Amino acid sequence: MTRQVALPDGGTQVRAAGGQKLLDAAGQVRELLDAMVRLPVGTEVAEELGERMDGVLELLRGAVAEEREMVLDPFGERGEDYMDRSPVSGVLNPIAPPISMRMDGPNRVRTTTRLGLPYQGPPGRVHGGWVATLLDHLMGYAAGAVAQWIFTRSLTVDYDHAVPLFEQLELSAWVEEIDGRKIWVRGQIEAGGQVVAQARGLWVPPRESQPEQS
Amino acid sequence: MTRQVALPDGGTQVRAAGGQKLLDAAGQVRELLDAMVRLPVGTEVAEELGERMDGVLELLRGAVAEEREMVLDPFGERGEDYMDRSPVSGVLNPIAPPISMRMDGPNRVRTTTRLGLPYQGPPGRVHGGWVATLLDHLMGYAAGAVAQWIFTRSLTVDYDHAVPLFEQLELSAWVEEIDGRKIWVRGQIEAGGQVVAQARGLWVPPRESQPEQS
């Protein structure tokens, strides 16, 4: 059983819903994140930055939904909202780096990205946690082509070489084996034509979603 | 061999260097990240948000250091800058959630945190990648108590139960075994008194840093 993965669309749905300006603002907040880690501690603009941020937060205060209200059902009527707010691939979540997913065969997903200073671990390298995050997210997508609703059960990442900042990363993930409720997935990151990190992991649907097998 | 881990200090060094206002601004940008994922797509404030963000970015344009200049040597004279900009525990990096690390015995680190909507994976749960990120970061710290300069070589995370958003998470990591250059580390996350995720991993120093053993 395979199905089309509900890939993020780089903002198409958001635009259709009149969200172009919000999308643009999310891009500006990404720029702000990058600038924040490049400001010297003693920067003279800190005070004015604080005043301007006061204004931004004041503007948003009455416009945001309740925290609990935003815990969304990804397969409910606001499913696209949910995906758009993902910390890894959500166009509206400024934590998410620029990622454009695409299918690359059945149960196989590919994407590219390029990470900047906000994601730095060792000098000049992507933080090991973010290496795992990119892989977990992509592998979950590949597993999601098999079962609609699944959780990571176990993930192993092997860090073979440095994962560089500022350079294009090629990510791929594919379902390797399906054994009952168990979906085994593999993933990898390439940089400069070399595999720099590899992962394998196990995804399972919750028991209640497949009562016939529980 | 053990040494005191250079734990993030929650801003003490930044304050001493005159960075209180920048620290405050980083806190405001954290609030902004939280607000961004709670704005409805059709929000009426998007246009004014964009205009205000234009002003913020314009203010910072001349004040930020070059991207490449900020690839810092963590053990050089700007080492504290480097730690303060970590995507997981850096007080000046708004992507980093609020984390206050502390030693809890030799080669053992503890911390607590509470993650909000920007870190959501499945509804109401922390994204699996961020679960791995928190563990990798803390475990790297524990390994860092053994060797000054180390890289993650392999990390396995077992996701036993849901890791809840909005609730206090208790994280710990400790060195389990040292075998030559290999440092084996374990880590776990507890929520509501239950272990919800566990990890084991291997850290190694680069060969050039220990020429006597290479």
PDB file of C-alpha atoms in Angstrom, chain B:
ATOM      1  CA  MET B   1      40.143  12.324  33.472  1.00  0.00           C
ATOM      2  CA  THR B   2      37.269  14.653  34.181  1.00  0.00           C
ATOM      3  CA  ARG B   3      36.969  18.388  33.865  1.00  0.00           C
ATOM      4  CA  GLN B   4      34.340  20.967  34.631  1.00  0.00           C
ATOM      5  CA  VAL B   5      31.939  21.226  31.734  1.00  0.00           C
ATOM      6  CA  ALA B   6      31.729  24.758  30.368  1.00  0.00           C
ATOM      7  CA  LEU B   7      27.984  25.056  30.942  1.00  0.00           C
ATOM      8  CA  PRO B   8      25.979  27.896  29.485  1.00  0.00           C
ATOM      9  CA  ASP B   9      25.462  30.389  32.231  1.00  0.00           C
ATOM     10  CA  GLY B  10      22.048  31.715  31.374  1.00  0.00           C
ATOM     11  CA  GLY B  11      23.524  35.031  30.292  1.00  0.00           C
ATOM     12  CA  THR B  12      25.957  35.892  33.086  1.00  0.00           C
ATOM     13  CA  GLN B  13      28.878  36.365  30.713  1.00  0.00           C
ATOM     14  CA  VAL B  14      26.752  38.219  28.195  1.00  0.00           C
ATOM     15  CA  ARG B  15      25.593  40.630  30.915  1.00  0.00           C
ATOM     16  CA  ALA B  16      29.162  41.175  32.115  1.00  0.00           C
ATOM     17  CA  ALA B  17      30.072  42.159  28.548  1.00  0.00           C
ATOM     18  CA  GLY B  18      27.292  44.744  28.427  1.00  0.00           C
ATOM     19  CA  GLY B  19      24.891  42.531  26.530  1.00  0.00           C
ATOM     20  CA  GLN B  20      21.787  42.735  28.749  1.00  0.00           C
ATOM     21  CA  LYS B  21      19.775  44.611  26.131  1.00  0.00           C
ATOM     22  CA  LEU B  22      20.740  42.117  23.426  1.00  0.00           C
ATOM     23  CA  LEU B  23      19.743  39.298  25.782  1.00  0.00           C
ATOM     24  CA  ASP B  24      16.370  40.964  26.295  1.00  0.00           C
ATOM     25  CA  ALA B  25      15.938  41.345  22.523  1.00  0.00           C
ATOM     26  CA  ALA B  26      16.695  37.634  22.026  1.00  0.00           C
ATOM     27  CA  GLY B  27      13.906  36.902  24.526  1.00  0.00           C
ATOM     28  CA  GLN B  28      11.552  39.113  22.535  1.00  0.00           C
ATOM     29  CA  VAL B  29      12.426  37.261  19.317  1.00  0.00           C
ATOM     30  CA  ARG B  30      11.578  33.998  21.135  1.00  0.00           C
ATOM     31  CA  GLU B  31       8.155  35.494  21.880  1.00  0.00           C
ATOM     32  CA  LEU B  32       7.864  36.473  18.227  1.00  0.00           C
ATOM     33  CA  LEU B  33       8.600  32.884  17.111  1.00  0.00           C
ATOM     34  CA  ASP B  34       5.833  31.632  19.376  1.00  0.00           C
ATOM     35  CA  ALA B  35       3.414  34.255  18.047  1.00  0.00           C
ATOM     36  CA  MET B  36       4.265  33.488  14.400  1.00  0.00           C
ATOM     37  CA  VAL B  37       2.963  29.903  14.617  1.00  0.00           C
ATOM     38  CA  ARG B  38      -0.235  31.123  16.302  1.00  0.00           C
ATOM     39  CA  LEU B  39      -1.249  33.753  13.714  1.00  0.00           C
ATOM     40  CA  PRO B  40      -4.160  32.696  11.480  1.00  0.00           C
ATOM     41  CA  VAL B  41      -3.209  32.592   7.776  1.00  0.00           C
ATOM     42  CA  GLY B  42      -5.648  35.398   6.965  1.00  0.00           C
ATOM     43  CA  THR B  43      -4.587  37.645   9.872  1.00  0.00           C
ATOM     44  CA  GLU B  44      -5.197  41.333   9.287  1.00  0.00           C
ATOM     45  CA  VAL B  45      -1.945  42.358  10.955  1.00  0.00           C
ATOM     46  CA  ALA B  46       0.289  40.630   8.368  1.00  0.00           C
ATOM     47  CA  GLU B  47       0.883  43.776   6.294  1.00  0.00           C
ATOM     48  CA  GLU B  48       1.829  45.955   9.245  1.00  0.00           C
ATOM     49  CA  LEU B  49       3.948  43.120  10.615  1.00  0.00           C
ATOM     50  CA  GLY B  50       5.845  43.103   7.325  1.00  0.00           C
ATOM     51  CA  GLU B  51       6.411  46.850   7.468  1.00  0.00           C
ATOM     52  CA  ARG B  52       7.650  46.718  11.039  1.00  0.00           C
ATOM     53  CA  MET B  53       9.935  43.790  10.222  1.00  0.00           C
ATOM     54  CA  ASP B  54      11.359  45.816   7.329  1.00  0.00           C
ATOM     55  CA  GLY B  55      12.336  48.440   9.880  1.00  0.00           C
ATOM     56  CA  VAL B  56      13.882  45.896  12.242  1.00  0.00           C
ATOM     57  CA  LEU B  57      15.965  44.329   9.453  1.00  0.00           C
ATOM     58  CA  GLU B  58      17.024  47.747   8.165  1.00  0.00           C
ATOM     59  CA  LEU B  59      18.220  48.639  11.674  1.00  0.00           C
ATOM     60  CA  LEU B  60      20.336  45.488  11.889  1.00  0.00           C
ATOM     61  CA  ARG B  61      21.734  45.612   8.351  1.00  0.00           C
ATOM     62  CA  GLY B  62      24.878  47.538   9.187  1.00  0.00           C
ATOM     63  CA  ALA B  63      25.344  46.058  12.647  1.00  0.00           C
ATOM     64  CA  VAL B  64      25.811  42.352  11.943  1.00  0.00           C
ATOM     65  CA  ALA B  65      29.136  40.600  11.454  1.00  0.00           C
ATOM     66  CA  GLU B  66      29.935  38.650   8.295  1.00  0.00           C
ATOM     67  CA  GLU B  67      28.525  35.124   8.211  1.00  0.00           C
ATOM     68  CA  ARG B  68      31.968  33.542   7.878  1.00  0.00           C
ATOM     69  CA  GLU B  69      33.376  35.703  10.664  1.00  0.00           C
ATOM     70  CA  MET B  70      30.887  34.148  13.062  1.00  0.00           C
ATOM     71  CA  VAL B  71      32.218  30.619  12.560  1.00  0.00           C
ATOM     72  CA  LEU B  72      33.944  30.747  15.897  1.00  0.00           C
ATOM     73  CA  ASP B  73      36.516  28.583  17.614  1.00  0.00           C
ATOM     74  CA  PRO B  74      34.770  27.535  20.835  1.00  0.00           C
ATOM     75  CA  PHE B  75      38.091  27.341  22.683  1.00  0.00           C
ATOM     76  CA  GLY B  76      39.438  30.598  21.294  1.00  0.00           C
ATOM     77  CA  GLU B  77      39.105  34.004  22.902  1.00  0.00           C
ATOM     78  CA  ARG B  78      35.503  34.350  21.730  1.00  0.00           C
ATOM     79  CA  GLY B  79      34.473  30.941  23.089  1.00  0.00           C
ATOM     80  CA  GLU B  80      31.619  32.348  25.140  1.00  0.00           C
ATOM     81  CA  ASP B  81      30.206  33.975  22.019  1.00  0.00           C
ATOM     82  CA  TYR B  82      30.148  30.568  20.423  1.00  0.00           C
ATOM     83  CA  MET B  83      28.228  28.917  23.268  1.00  0.00           C
ATOM     84  CA  ASP B  84      25.812  31.833  23.516  1.00  0.00           C
ATOM     85  CA  ARG B  85      24.820  31.265  19.890  1.00  0.00           C
ATOM     86  CA  SER B  86      24.086  27.522  20.103  1.00  0.00           C
ATOM     87  CA  PRO B  87      20.756  26.543  18.487  1.00  0.00           C
ATOM     88  CA  VAL B  88      19.948  24.352  21.513  1.00  0.00           C
ATOM     89  CA  SER B  89      21.176  26.220  24.595  1.00  0.00           C
ATOM     90  CA  GLY B  90      22.453  29.594  23.370  1.00  0.00           C
ATOM     91  CA  VAL B  91      20.964  32.536  25.259  1.00  0.00           C
ATOM     92  CA  LEU B  92      21.470  34.767  22.197  1.00  0.00           C
ATOM     93  CA  ASN B  93      20.023  32.306  19.651  1.00  0.00           C
ATOM     94  CA  PRO B  94      16.213  32.636  19.634  1.00  0.00           C
ATOM     95  CA  ILE B  95      15.842  29.138  18.140  1.00  0.00           C
ATOM     96  CA  ALA B  96      17.190  27.707  21.419  1.00  0.00           C
ATOM     97  CA  PRO B  97      14.455  26.992  23.972  1.00  0.00           C
ATOM     98  CA  PRO B  98      14.942  28.133  27.585  1.00  0.00           C
ATOM     99  CA  ILE B  99      17.480  25.707  29.060  1.00  0.00           C
ATOM    100  CA  SER B 100      19.438  26.009  32.279  1.00  0.00           C
ATOM    101  CA  MET B 101      22.137  23.373  32.419  1.00  0.00           C
ATOM    102  CA  ARG B 102      23.742  22.116  35.610  1.00  0.00           C
ATOM    103  CA  MET B 103      26.320  19.539  36.636  1.00  0.00           C
ATOM    104  CA  ASP B 104      24.953  16.621  38.600  1.00  0.00           C
ATOM    105  CA  GLY B 105      28.060  14.660  39.511  1.00  0.00           C
ATOM    106  CA  PRO B 106      31.202  13.856  37.471  1.00  0.00           C
ATOM    107  CA  ASN B 107      30.544  13.397  33.734  1.00  0.00           C
ATOM    108  CA  ARG B 108      26.821  13.879  34.322  1.00  0.00           C
ATOM    109  CA  VAL B 109      24.666  16.793  33.211  1.00  0.00           C
ATOM    110  CA  ARG B 110      21.066  17.686  33.975  1.00  0.00           C
ATOM    111  CA  THR B 111      18.722  20.283  32.627  1.00  0.00           C
ATOM    112  CA  THR B 112      15.059  21.129  32.437  1.00  0.00           C
ATOM    113  CA  THR B 113      13.046  22.776  29.705  1.00  0.00           C
ATOM    114  CA  ARG B 114       9.521  23.264  28.458  1.00  0.00           C
ATOM    115  CA  LEU B 115       8.817  23.497  24.748  1.00  0.00           C
ATOM    116  CA  GLY B 116       5.975  25.362  23.071  1.00  0.00           C
ATOM    117  CA  LEU B 117       4.247  25.256  19.695  1.00  0.00           C
ATOM    118  CA  PRO B 118       7.241  26.206  17.530  1.00  0.00           C
ATOM    119  CA  TYR B 119       8.671  22.747  18.369  1.00  0.00           C
ATOM    120  CA  GLN B 120       5.510  20.706  17.666  1.00  0.00           C
ATOM    121  CA  GLY B 121       5.733  17.409  15.766  1.00  0.00           C
ATOM    122  CA  PRO B 122       2.632  15.235  16.238  1.00  0.00           C
ATOM    123  CA  PRO B 123      -0.234  17.228  17.783  1.00  0.00           C
ATOM    124  CA  GLY B 124       0.636  18.199  21.367  1.00  0.00           C
ATOM    125  CA  ARG B 125       4.006  16.468  21.212  1.00  0.00           C
ATOM    126  CA  VAL B 126       7.597  17.612  20.753  1.00  0.00           C
ATOM    127  CA  HIS B 127       8.920  16.930  17.215  1.00  0.00           C
ATOM    128  CA  GLY B 128      10.979  13.725  17.192  1.00  0.00           C
ATOM    129  CA  GLY B 129      13.901  15.636  15.729  1.00  0.00           C
ATOM    130  CA  TRP B 130      13.887  18.053  18.636  1.00  0.00           C
ATOM    131  CA  VAL B 131      13.773  15.140  21.086  1.00  0.00           C
ATOM    132  CA  ALA B 132      16.968  13.914  19.413  1.00  0.00           C
ATOM    133  CA  THR B 133      18.413  17.426  19.385  1.00  0.00           C
ATOM    134  CA  LEU B 134      17.972  17.949  23.124  1.00  0.00           C
ATOM    135  CA  LEU B 135      19.519  14.552  23.855  1.00  0.00           C
ATOM    136  CA  ASP B 136      22.426  14.975  21.418  1.00  0.00           C
ATOM    137  CA  HIS B 137      23.260  18.355  22.883  1.00  0.00           C
ATOM    138  CA  LEU B 138      23.172  17.245  26.494  1.00  0.00           C
ATOM    139  CA  MET B 139      25.034  14.006  25.793  1.00  0.00           C
ATOM    140  CA  GLY B 140      27.716  15.943  23.915  1.00  0.00           C
ATOM    141  CA  TYR B 141      28.121  18.073  27.031  1.00  0.00           C
ATOM    142  CA  ALA B 142      28.569  15.017  29.210  1.00  0.00           C
ATOM    143  CA  ALA B 143      31.146  13.648  26.749  1.00  0.00           C
ATOM    144  CA  GLY B 144      32.769  17.073  26.754  1.00  0.00           C
ATOM    145  CA  ALA B 145      33.602  16.502  30.400  1.00  0.00           C
ATOM    146  CA  VAL B 146      36.023  13.797  29.220  1.00  0.00           C
ATOM    147  CA  ALA B 147      37.598  15.282  26.106  1.00  0.00           C
ATOM    148  CA  GLN B 148      37.664  18.971  25.284  1.00  0.00           C
ATOM    149  CA  TRP B 149      36.815  18.664  21.624  1.00  0.00           C
ATOM    150  CA  ILE B 150      34.531  15.870  20.463  1.00  0.00           C
ATOM    151  CA  PHE B 151      32.065  14.975  17.711  1.00  0.00           C
ATOM    152  CA  THR B 152      28.954  12.802  17.710  1.00  0.00           C
ATOM    153  CA  ARG B 153      29.811   9.609  15.829  1.00  0.00           C
ATOM    154  CA  SER B 154      26.530   7.746  16.332  1.00  0.00           C
ATOM    155  CA  LEU B 155      23.286   8.422  18.178  1.00  0.00           C
ATOM    156  CA  THR B 156      20.320   6.114  18.805  1.00  0.00           C
ATOM    157  CA  VAL B 157      17.119   7.506  20.276  1.00  0.00           C
ATOM    158  CA  ASP B 158      14.282   5.282  21.506  1.00  0.00           C
ATOM    159  CA  TYR B 159      10.949   7.065  21.639  1.00  0.00           C
ATOM    160  CA  ASP B 160       9.114   5.143  24.365  1.00  0.00           C
ATOM    161  CA  HIS B 161       6.211   7.491  25.033  1.00  0.00           C
ATOM    162  CA  ALA B 162       4.880  10.855  23.888  1.00  0.00           C
ATOM    163  CA  VAL B 163       7.151  13.794  24.788  1.00  0.00           C
ATOM    164  CA  PRO B 164       4.570  16.440  25.698  1.00  0.00           C
ATOM    165  CA  LEU B 165       4.592  20.097  24.707  1.00  0.00           C
ATOM    166  CA  PHE B 166       3.894  22.705  27.406  1.00  0.00           C
ATOM    167  CA  GLU B 167       5.097  20.472  30.270  1.00  0.00           C
ATOM    168  CA  GLN B 168       8.334  20.443  32.220  1.00  0.00           C
ATOM    169  CA  LEU B 169      10.860  17.989  30.782  1.00  0.00           C
ATOM    170  CA  GLU B 170      13.707  16.641  32.937  1.00  0.00           C
ATOM    171  CA  LEU B 171      16.768  15.799  30.851  1.00  0.00           C
ATOM    172  CA  SER B 172      19.913  14.025  31.971  1.00  0.00           C
ATOM    173  CA  ALA B 173      23.024  12.600  30.300  1.00  0.00           C
ATOM    174  CA  TRP B 174      26.017  10.732  31.625  1.00  0.00           C
ATOM    175  CA  VAL B 175      29.189   9.083  30.364  1.00  0.00           C
ATOM    176  CA  GLU B 176      28.757   5.324  30.591  1.00  0.00           C
ATOM    177  CA  GLU B 177      32.100   4.033  29.374  1.00  0.00           C
ATOM    178  CA  ILE B 178      35.398   5.322  28.022  1.00  0.00           C
ATOM    179  CA  ASP B 179      37.311   2.964  25.734  1.00  0.00           C
ATOM    180  CA  GLY B 180      40.412   4.598  24.263  1.00  0.00           C
ATOM    181  CA  ARG B 181      39.180   7.478  22.109  1.00  0.00           C
ATOM    182  CA  LYS B 182      35.592   6.221  22.319  1.00  0.00           C
ATOM    183  CA  ILE B 183      33.247   7.892  24.777  1.00  0.00           C
ATOM    184  CA  TRP B 184      29.928   6.069  25.240  1.00  0.00           C
ATOM    185  CA  VAL B 185      27.146   8.239  26.606  1.00  0.00           C
ATOM    186  CA  ARG B 186      23.551   7.716  27.715  1.00  0.00           C
ATOM    187  CA  GLY B 187      20.746  10.208  28.042  1.00  0.00           C
ATOM    188  CA  GLN B 188      17.064  10.353  28.859  1.00  0.00           C
ATOM    189  CA  ILE B 189      14.047  12.623  29.023  1.00  0.00           C
ATOM    190  CA  GLU B 190      11.449  12.348  31.777  1.00  0.00           C
ATOM    191  CA  ALA B 191       7.995  13.905  31.814  1.00  0.00           C
ATOM    192  CA  GLY B 192       5.542  13.570  34.664  1.00  0.00           C
ATOM    193  CA  GLY B 193       7.903  11.193  36.472  1.00  0.00           C
ATOM    194  CA  GLN B 194       8.112   8.775  33.521  1.00  0.00           C
ATOM    195  CA  VAL B 195      11.027   8.164  31.150  1.00  0.00           C
ATOM    196  CA  VAL B 196       9.602   9.091  27.739  1.00  0.00           C
ATOM    197  CA  ALA B 197      12.747   8.925  25.577  1.00  0.00           C
ATOM    198  CA  GLN B 198      16.157   7.299  25.976  1.00  0.00           C
ATOM    199  CA  ALA B 199      19.340   7.547  23.984  1.00  0.00           C
ATOM    200  CA  ARG B 200      22.793   6.054  23.712  1.00  0.00           C
ATOM    201  CA  GLY B 201      25.594   7.364  21.601  1.00  0.00           C
ATOM    202  CA  LEU B 202      29.262   7.413  20.737  1.00  0.00           C
ATOM    203  CA  TRP B 203      31.435  10.505  20.823  1.00  0.00           C
ATOM    204  CA  VAL B 204      35.053  10.702  19.644  1.00  0.00           C
ATOM    205  CA  PRO B 205      37.673  13.439  19.595  1.00  0.00           C
ATOM    206  CA  PRO B 206      39.257  14.194  16.205  1.00  0.00           C
ATOM    207  CA  ARG B 207      42.510  12.253  15.689  1.00  0.00           C
ATOM    208  CA  GLU B 208      44.650  15.372  15.402  1.00  0.00           C
ATOM    209  CA  SER B 209      43.636  16.485  18.882  1.00  0.00           C
ATOM    210  CA  GLN B 210      45.094  13.345  20.476  1.00  0.00           C
ATOM    211  CA  PRO B 211      48.205  12.596  18.389  1.00  0.00           C
ATOM    212  CA  GLU B 212      49.567  10.256  21.036  1.00  0.00           C
ATOM    213  CA  GLN B 213      46.692   7.854  20.394  1.00  0.00           C
ATOM    214  CA  SER B 214      46.284   8.098  16.639  1.00  0.00           C
TER     215      SER B 214
END
